[in-house]
Amino acid sequence: MLEFFEEFPEMSRGDLRDFKKAIDSAFRSFSRTNGEAIESFFDPILWFLIWLEKLLLATPWPIIILVVAGLCYLGARSWKLSLGSILIFVLIGYLGMWEDTMSTIALISVATLLCISIGIPLGIWMARSDRVQWLVTPVLDVMQTIPIFVYLLPVLMLLGIGKVPGLIAVCVYAMPPIVRLTNLGIRLVDKDILEAADAFGADKKQRLFGVQIPLALPNIFAGINQTIMMALAMVVIASMIGVRGLGIPVLQAIQNQYLALGLMNGLAIVALAIIFDRVLQNYGKRLQQHREGRKND
Amino acid sequence: MTDIKLSVKGLYKIFGDRPNYAMQHVLNGMSKQILLDEHDHVLGLKNINIDVPAKRLHVIMGLSGSGKSTLIRHINRLIEPTSGKVIIDGENVMEMTQDKLREFRRHKISMVFQKFGLLPHRTVVQNVAYGLMIQGIREGEASERSQKWIDQVGLTGFEKHYPAQLSGGMQQRVGLARALATDTEILLMDEAFSSLDPLIRTNMQDILLDLQKELNKTIIFITHDLDEALRIGDEISILRDGEVIQKGDPQDIILKPADAYIADFIKDINLSRVLKIGSIMEKTTSALGPKLAFNTSVEEALQIMNLTDNGVAAVVDAKGKTIGKVSIELAITAIVHPDRKNNGARYK
């Protein structure tokens, strides 16, 4: 009797081993039969990623820098920011990180586009139905808290090493903020304004695109911003499974204790993050200018 | 009676988990309090019956919690009733399909809200055009048609401003213009002027009354302010605890309050300004003194009579025919003891 309290009543070793084996072999046979189909499902994304990376690498560097500065100005309407981004890119190129930076930008862009195109509709769906919210919220919690290597393993077993598993790893981690903040933003839309839309006979589409999404935009923008930041944070992890970019030198630096190499590439990632963040925030603020009281008098 | 545009028939609204079950209790005569204490259901509206003739301004007045905002939201079915009908032009709004209801809201009825309900990301002209855009009218034409209403409510020059850049009174003028722009026959106004400063409120009432002279819409106006109700209403229904406790024109309500609750309200009203001499005059076909129209307020009449030698005036109807007489004495009695005078005539 005393034994019951001292030792936890564990599953027997043999049973546990069989249990794990059963799961492993089931997944292995699943990946053997379906791996190719799943791989080809991701092909279009892979092609797009490769195309974008090649495009960035093939374009002469002055043009890239001009385009980046131009985009910065379009987004933020700030000469300082454009100038800063030119400086940063020149420095990156001068320190020999140009190609890795282009690869990283390609990965982040594709990952962000993927997260937005899945995340925003999912967030809208969640905002419309409490049931969907009840179902999706715990999934998002898992996506954000589960150790990366745990979900990397099945992805690797299915798809092997390469760009697509890297992209999936980035998206799993980076998508939750955009979903959550889209959902939140739409749920926070002023009920009085929605009631007014109803009173004038707005249908579901007119409610969504005329009222809910425009009023949720500040939150949606915060979500996109968070998604980009988290995607950048995943660059090193993605490099572990064969994605080119700024993460690879960082990995080499860790393995060989190259302090300078690690710092330089790490700071390049930080610099990219800062540029993305400031441009998006300023753009979001400009979209919300109408909230700022009386500017004309 | 003239033709009825809008009529509410036997409307009940019970809030709670099982309204239909609670409804049985209400029909069996259970009081609001017992329903709440023992069955955890709130009786929002109880057997509301209101007829509104076309082109009249009908005020529903009640304090907060009386159910007036719930009632007005039944008329365009923003709230579903527990039982009852709302008949507009012979059609029961409660039986409309969703598509039909949407068409009805787009073309037949519009609404002004206490908290304005403007779209913060759209400019004044885009807000006014909102109802038209919902109808599917293209932006160019919608803006053009909106401009007329922006001018009407006195917001010319503010077309490109955003609502946050305007004062409360101006925002509500945008709300009013938006409701008028769709050219609906019925206008619902839910405490439209209640959140405005007193001076601006009076100003908005004037704008509404001026517009109404031209537009002749059927208006349902909700307010908690008896002064406002008396000032603008052709007819007033007083709501308390979800029930209509008195219906009548402003003079009726002042002269014959149905119960102590309403009498209590009237105590604070400036009677000399609200009472018309047509309501207090002595009937006669010949009278001395200056000729005053029947709808002159007692206050104005007192000022005029005070300048005459004998302190009397003749009351004339719209065609200028003498229909009665008033004196300073009669006027003062009417103001001081509103419930004790006037055994005589009534003319409106």
XYZ file of C-alpha atoms in Angstrom:
645
model
C 0.000 0.000 0.000
C 2.768 2.384 0.967
C 4.457 1.620 -2.319
C 1.535 3.232 -4.163
C 2.324 6.596 -2.643
C 6.090 6.414 -3.052
C 6.312 5.274 -6.627
C 4.171 6.860 -9.339
C 2.073 4.143 -10.953
C 3.880 4.308 -14.289
C 2.998 2.611 -17.534
C 5.219 -0.441 -17.938
C 8.391 0.140 -19.927
C 7.527 -2.298 -22.639
C 4.076 -0.804 -23.159
C 5.489 2.706 -23.306
C 8.084 1.651 -25.865
C 5.457 -0.003 -28.021
C 3.217 3.043 -27.701
C 5.953 5.397 -28.929
C 6.998 2.981 -31.644
C 3.435 2.736 -32.895
C 3.207 6.524 -33.236
C 6.616 6.752 -34.901
C 5.966 4.046 -37.436
C 2.472 5.333 -38.159
C 3.878 8.786 -38.939
C 6.751 7.313 -40.908
C 4.414 5.352 -43.129
C 2.182 8.391 -43.453
C 5.105 10.482 -44.634
C 6.258 7.711 -46.995
C 2.873 7.562 -48.711
C 1.941 11.255 -48.582
C 5.288 13.033 -48.441
C 5.509 13.622 -52.157
C 1.964 14.886 -52.460
C 2.499 17.313 -49.599
C 5.772 18.434 -51.072
C 4.194 19.196 -54.409
C 1.432 21.057 -52.598
C 4.060 23.495 -51.374
C 5.772 23.730 -54.765
C 4.174 27.018 -55.855
C 5.359 28.697 -52.665
C 8.821 27.228 -53.133
C 8.981 28.504 -56.709
C 7.888 31.941 -55.618
C 10.500 32.026 -52.877
C 13.272 30.919 -55.235
C 12.135 33.388 -57.887
C 12.115 36.288 -55.417
C 15.522 35.347 -54.031
C 17.011 35.120 -57.535
C 15.412 38.419 -58.472
C 16.889 40.168 -55.449
C 20.303 38.652 -56.058
C 20.298 39.374 -59.775
C 19.251 42.994 -59.444
C 22.252 45.368 -59.282
C 22.789 46.565 -55.726
C 22.300 50.312 -56.372
C 18.852 49.618 -57.742
C 17.927 47.540 -54.679
C 19.075 50.308 -52.376
C 17.088 52.894 -54.339
C 13.980 50.708 -54.269
C 14.336 50.144 -50.521
C 14.783 53.867 -49.887
C 11.812 54.600 -52.152
C 9.601 52.085 -50.352
C 10.666 53.565 -47.031
C 9.654 56.989 -48.220
C 6.333 55.763 -49.630
C 5.519 54.037 -46.367
C 6.779 56.471 -43.790
C 7.075 59.800 -45.666
C 10.312 60.424 -43.826
C 13.610 61.411 -45.416
C 15.480 60.478 -42.257
C 14.244 56.922 -42.410
C 15.036 56.600 -46.126
C 18.510 57.971 -45.564
C 19.034 55.632 -42.608
C 17.994 52.621 -44.651
C 20.420 53.590 -47.446
C 23.209 53.842 -44.883
C 22.372 50.502 -43.331
C 22.244 48.691 -46.686
C 25.521 50.232 -47.829
C 27.139 49.121 -44.587
C 25.675 45.614 -44.926
C 27.049 45.341 -48.457
C 30.423 46.761 -47.524
C 30.776 44.221 -44.706
C 30.113 41.367 -47.123
C 26.620 40.397 -46.031
C 24.722 41.491 -49.146
C 23.780 38.070 -50.520
C 22.725 36.639 -47.167
C 20.656 39.741 -46.507
C 18.853 39.373 -49.855
C 18.074 35.731 -49.063
C 16.738 36.707 -45.664
C 14.579 39.477 -47.114
C 13.156 37.005 -49.627
C 12.323 34.520 -46.870
C 10.776 37.148 -44.583
C 8.702 38.619 -47.405
C 7.286 35.273 -48.473
C 6.669 34.211 -44.872
C 4.906 37.479 -44.078
C 2.743 37.309 -47.194
C 1.810 33.740 -46.316
C 0.984 34.666 -42.713
C -1.140 37.619 -43.805
C -3.050 35.712 -46.461
C -3.914 32.932 -44.030
C -3.944 34.917 -40.807
C -6.266 37.795 -41.671
C -9.114 35.658 -43.060
C -8.742 33.318 -40.094
C -8.882 36.268 -37.705
C -12.021 37.565 -39.419
C -13.626 34.136 -39.145
C -12.740 33.999 -35.453
C -14.256 37.411 -34.853
C -17.520 36.300 -36.443
C -17.989 33.111 -34.501
C -17.365 32.433 -30.832
C -17.123 28.727 -31.657
C -14.270 29.285 -34.083
C -12.544 31.497 -31.555
C -12.958 28.796 -28.909
C -11.384 26.264 -31.273
C -8.561 28.355 -32.728
C -7.289 30.116 -29.589
C -5.714 27.005 -28.017
C -4.116 26.131 -31.368
C -2.517 29.582 -31.466
C -1.326 29.105 -27.892
C 0.352 25.840 -28.889
C 1.926 27.418 -31.977
C 3.518 30.125 -29.872
C 4.679 28.044 -26.918
C 5.621 24.617 -28.261
C 9.428 24.244 -28.529
C 10.347 24.838 -32.141
C 12.308 21.614 -32.506
C 9.245 19.575 -31.554
C 7.258 20.621 -34.587
C 10.335 20.905 -36.737
C 10.861 17.156 -36.404
C 7.642 15.995 -38.114
C 8.048 18.722 -40.733
C 11.550 17.469 -41.471
C 10.338 13.859 -41.616
C 7.690 14.860 -44.134
C 9.573 17.308 -46.307
C 13.236 16.797 -45.554
C 15.753 19.604 -45.218
C 15.164 22.700 -47.334
C 13.481 26.015 -47.843
C 9.875 24.854 -47.411
C 10.322 23.332 -43.929
C 12.168 26.498 -42.960
C 9.310 28.600 -44.229
C 6.799 26.456 -42.325
C 8.822 26.753 -39.134
C 8.865 30.547 -39.507
C 5.147 30.761 -40.281
C 4.027 28.531 -37.409
C 5.795 30.844 -35.007
C 5.004 34.145 -36.702
C 1.352 33.726 -37.662
C -0.436 33.841 -34.266
C -0.075 37.614 -33.684
C -1.756 38.577 -36.950
C -4.623 36.145 -36.306
C -5.107 37.295 -32.730
C -4.934 41.001 -33.481
C -7.271 40.776 -36.485
C -9.789 38.965 -34.298
C -9.358 41.456 -31.474
C -9.512 44.476 -33.770
C -12.793 43.386 -35.336
C -14.346 42.492 -32.004
C -13.420 45.896 -30.606
C -15.190 47.817 -33.375
C -17.650 50.249 -31.811
C -21.080 48.586 -31.591
C -22.816 51.912 -32.148
C -21.159 52.328 -35.519
C -22.083 48.796 -36.543
C -25.649 49.454 -35.466
C -25.708 52.540 -37.663
C -24.470 50.447 -40.598
C -27.247 47.921 -39.930
C -29.856 50.661 -39.680
C -28.921 51.862 -43.165
C -29.294 48.329 -44.524
C -25.641 47.306 -44.920
C -25.221 43.643 -45.850
C -22.501 41.387 -44.481
C -19.950 42.378 -47.095
C -20.601 46.092 -46.640
C -20.305 45.678 -42.875
C -16.998 43.841 -43.181
C -15.236 45.952 -45.792
C -16.918 49.264 -45.041
C -16.833 49.261 -41.260
C -15.154 46.362 -39.506
C -11.871 46.071 -41.393
C -11.220 49.824 -41.731
C -11.880 50.345 -38.030
C -9.781 47.309 -37.082
C -6.829 48.463 -39.215
C -4.682 49.830 -36.361
C -4.811 46.437 -34.663
C -4.325 44.539 -37.905
C -1.251 46.663 -38.594
C 0.129 45.962 -35.155
C -0.377 42.267 -35.964
C 1.503 42.492 -39.269
C 4.314 44.295 -37.497
C 4.540 41.620 -34.802
C 4.461 38.895 -37.429
C 7.439 40.406 -39.257
C 9.402 40.813 -36.041
C 8.792 37.206 -35.049
C 9.665 35.975 -38.532
C 13.003 37.784 -38.296
C 13.599 36.201 -34.908
C 13.243 32.799 -36.581
C 15.878 33.393 -39.258
C 18.629 31.551 -37.353
C 16.388 28.556 -36.635
C 15.392 28.391 -40.298
C 19.074 28.290 -41.229
C 19.485 25.136 -39.181
C 17.300 23.294 -41.657
C 18.908 24.575 -44.776
C 17.503 27.997 -45.510
C 20.113 30.399 -46.805
C 20.426 33.808 -45.236
C 21.882 35.762 -42.368
C 21.231 32.844 -40.022
C 23.966 30.639 -41.540
C 26.924 32.833 -40.559
C 25.382 33.192 -37.108
C 25.293 29.393 -36.790
C 28.902 29.152 -37.967
C 29.858 31.802 -35.448
C 28.236 29.829 -32.638
C 29.997 26.639 -33.627
C 33.435 28.239 -34.054
C 33.247 31.070 -31.530
C 33.634 33.753 -34.219
C 32.453 36.698 -32.153
C 32.719 39.346 -34.870
C 30.929 37.238 -37.503
C 28.079 36.505 -35.114
C 27.718 40.114 -34.049
C 27.773 41.506 -37.574
C 25.158 39.164 -38.946
C 23.049 39.392 -35.824
C 23.085 43.173 -36.011
C 22.154 43.008 -39.697
C 19.012 41.100 -38.679
C 18.284 43.731 -36.034
C 18.786 46.524 -38.579
C 16.307 44.883 -40.978
C 13.827 44.537 -38.119
C 14.140 48.207 -37.211
C 13.614 49.360 -40.800
C 10.539 47.138 -41.267
C 9.109 48.221 -37.921
C 9.535 51.965 -38.338
C 8.213 52.011 -41.885
C 5.134 49.963 -41.000
C 4.398 51.926 -37.849
C 4.615 55.218 -39.652
C 2.447 53.890 -42.441
C -0.134 52.682 -39.921
C -0.097 56.067 -38.212
C -0.647 57.832 -41.499
C -3.658 55.638 -42.194
C -5.114 56.729 -38.866
C -4.649 60.449 -39.334
C -8.387 61.018 -39.132
C -8.303 60.124 -35.446
C -6.175 63.104 -34.571
C -8.756 65.733 -33.692
C -8.795 69.066 -35.430
C -5.786 69.667 -37.573
C -7.270 72.486 -39.610
C -8.114 74.939 -36.905
C -58.144 60.116 -38.323
C -55.750 60.858 -41.127
C -53.946 57.999 -42.783
C -51.712 56.050 -40.461
C -48.167 55.640 -41.747
C -46.720 53.614 -38.962
C -48.375 51.648 -36.272
C -47.058 49.580 -33.416
C -49.477 46.908 -32.299
C -49.331 44.885 -29.096
C -45.558 45.020 -28.896
C -43.884 43.094 -26.080
C -40.182 42.681 -25.454
C -38.841 40.461 -22.695
C -35.101 40.149 -22.102
C -33.834 36.860 -20.718
C -33.021 33.281 -21.627
C -36.583 32.102 -22.180
C -38.659 35.074 -23.266
C -41.563 33.030 -24.625
C -42.005 31.224 -21.342
C -41.814 34.509 -19.440
C -44.341 35.943 -21.880
C -47.010 33.577 -20.540
C -46.529 35.013 -17.058
C -46.771 38.537 -18.379
C -49.984 37.759 -20.233
C -51.357 36.301 -17.017
C -50.736 39.642 -15.372
C -47.448 39.146 -13.558
C -45.784 42.418 -12.618
C -42.425 43.548 -13.943
C -40.860 43.332 -10.490
C -42.001 39.778 -9.754
C -40.924 38.665 -13.218
C -37.455 40.001 -12.490
C -37.180 38.726 -8.905
C -38.607 35.266 -9.388
C -37.944 34.458 -13.027
C -34.890 36.549 -13.850
C -36.455 38.071 -16.956
C -36.715 41.774 -17.694
C -39.941 43.115 -19.101
C -38.627 45.725 -21.538
C -41.811 46.695 -23.335
C -45.374 45.851 -22.392
C -48.234 45.980 -24.838
C -47.167 49.064 -26.756
C -49.764 50.444 -29.166
C -48.928 53.598 -31.051
C -50.350 54.972 -34.292
C -48.408 57.629 -36.117
C -50.127 59.497 -38.934
C -48.054 60.310 -42.012
C -45.962 63.470 -41.973
C -46.253 64.037 -38.236
C -43.526 64.271 -35.638
C -44.275 61.821 -32.869
C -42.218 62.122 -29.698
C -41.729 59.175 -27.362
C -40.669 60.557 -24.029
C -39.435 58.666 -21.012
C -36.659 58.586 -18.469
C -33.718 56.232 -18.757
C -34.791 52.631 -18.358
C -38.301 53.342 -19.586
C -37.698 51.308 -22.729
C -37.771 54.130 -25.248
C -34.526 53.189 -27.018
C -35.671 49.563 -27.127
C -38.959 50.670 -28.637
C -37.454 52.744 -31.437
C -35.117 49.878 -32.379
C -38.146 47.666 -32.971
C -39.445 49.997 -35.637
C -36.568 49.172 -38.007
C -36.123 45.805 -36.332
C -32.638 46.303 -34.948
C -34.226 44.410 -32.052
C -36.594 41.466 -32.515
C -39.778 41.644 -30.438
C -41.041 38.871 -28.191
C -44.516 39.467 -29.578
C -46.358 42.090 -31.570
C -46.277 43.875 -34.895
C -44.916 47.008 -36.442
C -46.994 47.894 -39.483
C -45.571 50.375 -41.951
C -47.607 51.159 -45.059
C -49.682 48.077 -44.390
C -46.711 45.752 -44.130
C -45.558 43.986 -40.963
C -41.860 44.706 -40.500
C -41.492 41.712 -38.199
C -42.444 39.278 -40.973
C -39.999 40.594 -43.571
C -37.265 38.283 -44.843
C -33.671 39.425 -44.302
C -33.427 40.633 -47.911
C -36.694 42.492 -47.693
C -35.705 44.011 -44.364
C -32.443 45.265 -45.861
C -34.281 46.885 -48.756
C -36.733 48.404 -46.285
C -33.901 49.884 -44.224
C -32.160 51.203 -47.326
C -35.098 52.953 -48.907
C -37.910 53.470 -46.437
C -36.510 54.350 -43.050
C -33.422 56.048 -41.714
C -32.080 56.765 -38.288
C -30.141 59.338 -36.261
C -28.279 58.117 -33.188
C -27.520 59.601 -29.798
C -23.830 58.796 -30.151
C -23.881 59.853 -33.816
C -22.607 56.508 -35.164
C -20.427 58.217 -37.763
C -17.622 56.380 -39.542
C -14.400 57.906 -38.197
C -12.349 57.010 -41.282
C -14.690 58.720 -43.711
C -14.960 62.451 -44.349
C -18.142 64.424 -43.760
C -19.276 64.073 -47.361
C -18.473 60.354 -47.388
C -20.432 59.905 -44.168
C -23.440 61.752 -45.509
C -23.237 59.640 -48.669
C -23.036 56.422 -46.627
C -26.690 55.458 -46.978
C -26.550 56.125 -50.716
C -23.386 54.035 -51.128
C -25.111 51.194 -49.271
C -27.933 51.479 -51.809
C -25.306 50.893 -54.483
C -25.194 54.421 -55.888
C -21.791 55.314 -57.347
C -19.519 57.637 -55.425
C -19.759 60.602 -57.779
C -23.537 60.757 -57.781
C -23.730 59.979 -54.073
C -21.431 62.900 -53.201
C -23.384 65.194 -55.437
C -26.670 64.292 -53.774
C -25.067 64.530 -50.340
C -23.833 68.056 -50.967
C -27.390 69.358 -50.954
C -27.964 68.003 -47.474
C -24.616 69.209 -46.180
C -25.702 72.683 -47.274
C -29.136 72.219 -45.688
C -27.711 71.454 -42.251
C -25.198 74.278 -42.526
C -21.975 72.325 -42.891
C -20.866 73.824 -46.190
C -17.088 74.036 -46.245
C -16.575 71.101 -43.892
C -17.002 68.384 -46.548
C -13.412 67.179 -46.355
C -13.175 67.156 -42.562
C -13.194 63.964 -40.539
C -15.778 63.555 -37.750
C -13.084 63.808 -35.055
C -12.326 67.311 -36.285
C -15.899 68.501 -35.632
C -17.730 69.502 -32.458
C -20.566 67.350 -31.106
C -23.243 69.569 -32.580
C -21.602 69.504 -35.991
C -21.182 65.741 -35.841
C -24.871 65.341 -35.172
C -25.637 67.581 -38.124
C -23.639 65.106 -40.201
C -25.760 62.329 -38.664
C -28.929 64.203 -39.577
C -27.738 64.920 -43.118
C -26.825 61.245 -43.549
C -30.322 60.210 -42.491
C -31.974 62.766 -44.765
C -29.800 61.993 -47.795
C -31.512 58.682 -48.487
C -34.874 60.452 -48.940
C -36.732 57.977 -46.775
C -40.289 58.693 -45.723
C -39.660 57.748 -42.114
C -36.990 59.152 -39.839
C -36.114 57.631 -36.469
C -34.287 59.844 -34.024
C -32.930 58.150 -30.935
C -32.128 60.841 -28.360
C -30.536 62.593 -31.275
C -29.944 65.879 -29.458
C -29.576 64.643 -25.897
C -25.804 64.649 -25.794
C -25.530 68.235 -27.024
C -25.196 71.443 -25.020
C -28.534 73.189 -24.302
C -27.948 76.046 -26.738
C -26.815 73.748 -29.530
C -29.725 71.467 -28.741
C -32.221 74.279 -29.257
C -30.404 75.182 -32.444
C -30.668 71.598 -33.728
C -34.374 71.501 -32.826
C -34.866 74.612 -34.940
C -32.978 73.039 -37.844
C -35.152 69.930 -37.564
C -38.412 71.900 -37.358
C -37.400 74.067 -40.329
C -36.510 71.024 -42.404
C -39.697 69.280 -41.377
C -41.795 72.151 -42.744
C -40.404 71.407 -46.197
C -39.855 67.679 -46.013
C -42.974 66.474 -44.211
C -41.448 63.212 -43.071
C -42.957 60.861 -40.562
C -40.620 61.264 -37.604
C -40.328 59.228 -34.440
C -38.296 61.213 -31.946
C -37.063 59.773 -28.677
C -36.135 62.012 -25.792
C -35.901 62.126 -22.007
C -36.430 65.861 -22.005
C -40.048 67.018 -21.638
C -39.161 70.555 -22.742
C -37.833 69.144 -25.986
C -40.862 66.885 -26.394
C -43.290 69.768 -25.899
C -41.309 72.026 -28.190
C -41.112 69.822 -31.258
C -43.776 67.118 -30.906
C -47.052 67.043 -32.819
C -47.952 64.097 -30.613
C -46.296 62.768 -27.493
C -46.345 59.311 -25.954
C -44.998 59.069 -22.438
C -43.316 55.816 -21.583
C -42.651 54.484 -18.103
C -41.389 51.034 -17.133
C -42.006 49.809 -20.671
C -45.614 50.987 -20.834
C -47.230 53.944 -22.548
C -48.901 55.885 -19.741
C -50.196 58.836 -21.725
C -50.641 59.798 -25.352
C -51.685 63.160 -26.644
C -50.633 66.454 -28.148
C -48.452 68.763 -26.020
C -51.383 70.861 -24.808
C -53.238 67.729 -23.711
C -50.302 66.500 -21.721
C -49.829 69.802 -19.914
C -53.468 70.455 -19.203
C -54.532 66.944 -18.317
C -51.591 64.925 -17.026
C -52.758 61.331 -16.737
C -51.211 60.689 -13.350
C -49.044 62.114 -10.600
C -45.875 60.906 -12.322
C -46.519 63.045 -15.377
C -47.836 65.955 -13.299
C -44.534 65.846 -11.480
C -42.660 66.282 -14.750
C -44.763 69.221 -15.776
C -44.071 71.046 -12.536
C -40.683 72.168 -13.827
C -41.876 73.281 -17.225
C -42.159 76.939 -18.155
C -45.898 76.798 -18.827
C -46.204 80.319 -20.176
C -43.964 79.366 -23.059
C -45.527 75.992 -23.847
C -49.217 76.762 -23.340
C -50.983 78.301 -26.296
C -53.777 80.786 -25.857
C -56.028 78.572 -27.959
C -55.944 76.088 -25.099
C -56.927 78.506 -22.355
C -59.257 80.980 -24.070
C -62.906 81.581 -23.353
C -64.946 80.748 -26.369
C -66.708 83.637 -28.031
C -67.201 84.984 -31.505
C -66.596 88.627 -30.734
C -63.885 90.061 -28.585
C -62.029 93.298 -27.979
C -58.322 93.999 -28.076
C -55.543 93.014 -30.427
C -56.063 89.916 -32.513
C -53.731 87.078 -31.625
C -53.399 83.764 -33.428
C -54.639 80.739 -31.461
C -51.129 79.239 -31.384
C -49.547 82.275 -29.737
C -47.839 81.272 -26.514
C -49.248 82.595 -23.262
C -45.948 84.366 -22.616
C -46.168 86.349 -25.837
C -49.854 87.090 -25.302
C -49.119 88.423 -21.808
C -46.525 90.799 -23.195
C -48.976 92.139 -25.764
C -51.958 92.326 -23.402
C -49.841 94.154 -20.880
C -49.549 97.036 -23.340
C -53.304 97.341 -23.862
C -55.590 99.443 -21.689
C -57.921 96.755 -20.497
C -55.617 93.760 -20.651
C -57.608 91.595 -23.036
C -57.061 90.167 -26.483
C -59.074 88.373 -29.118
C -58.101 84.911 -30.234
C -58.381 84.235 -33.943
C -58.012 81.054 -35.967
C -55.791 80.525 -38.960
C -58.257 82.396 -41.199
C -58.380 85.416 -38.893
C -61.865 84.683 -37.548
C -62.391 85.459 -33.890
C -62.928 82.284 -31.893
C -62.345 83.385 -28.301
C -60.850 85.843 -25.893
C -58.152 85.897 -23.273
C -57.277 88.268 -20.461
C -54.214 88.835 -18.342
C -56.070 87.346 -15.413
C -57.019 84.224 -17.336
C -53.466 83.805 -18.608
C -51.943 84.114 -15.138
C -54.416 81.671 -13.673
C -53.547 79.203 -16.397
C -49.850 79.426 -15.613
C -50.175 79.306 -11.861
C -52.852 76.623 -11.614
C -52.673 74.662 -14.812
C -54.989 71.967 -13.498
C -57.721 74.295 -12.242
C -58.602 76.462 -15.206
C -60.052 75.913 -18.544
C -63.469 74.466 -18.367
C -64.076 76.086 -21.648
C -62.781 75.802 -25.069
C -59.935 73.987 -26.679
C -58.723 74.932 -30.068
C -55.738 73.676 -31.901
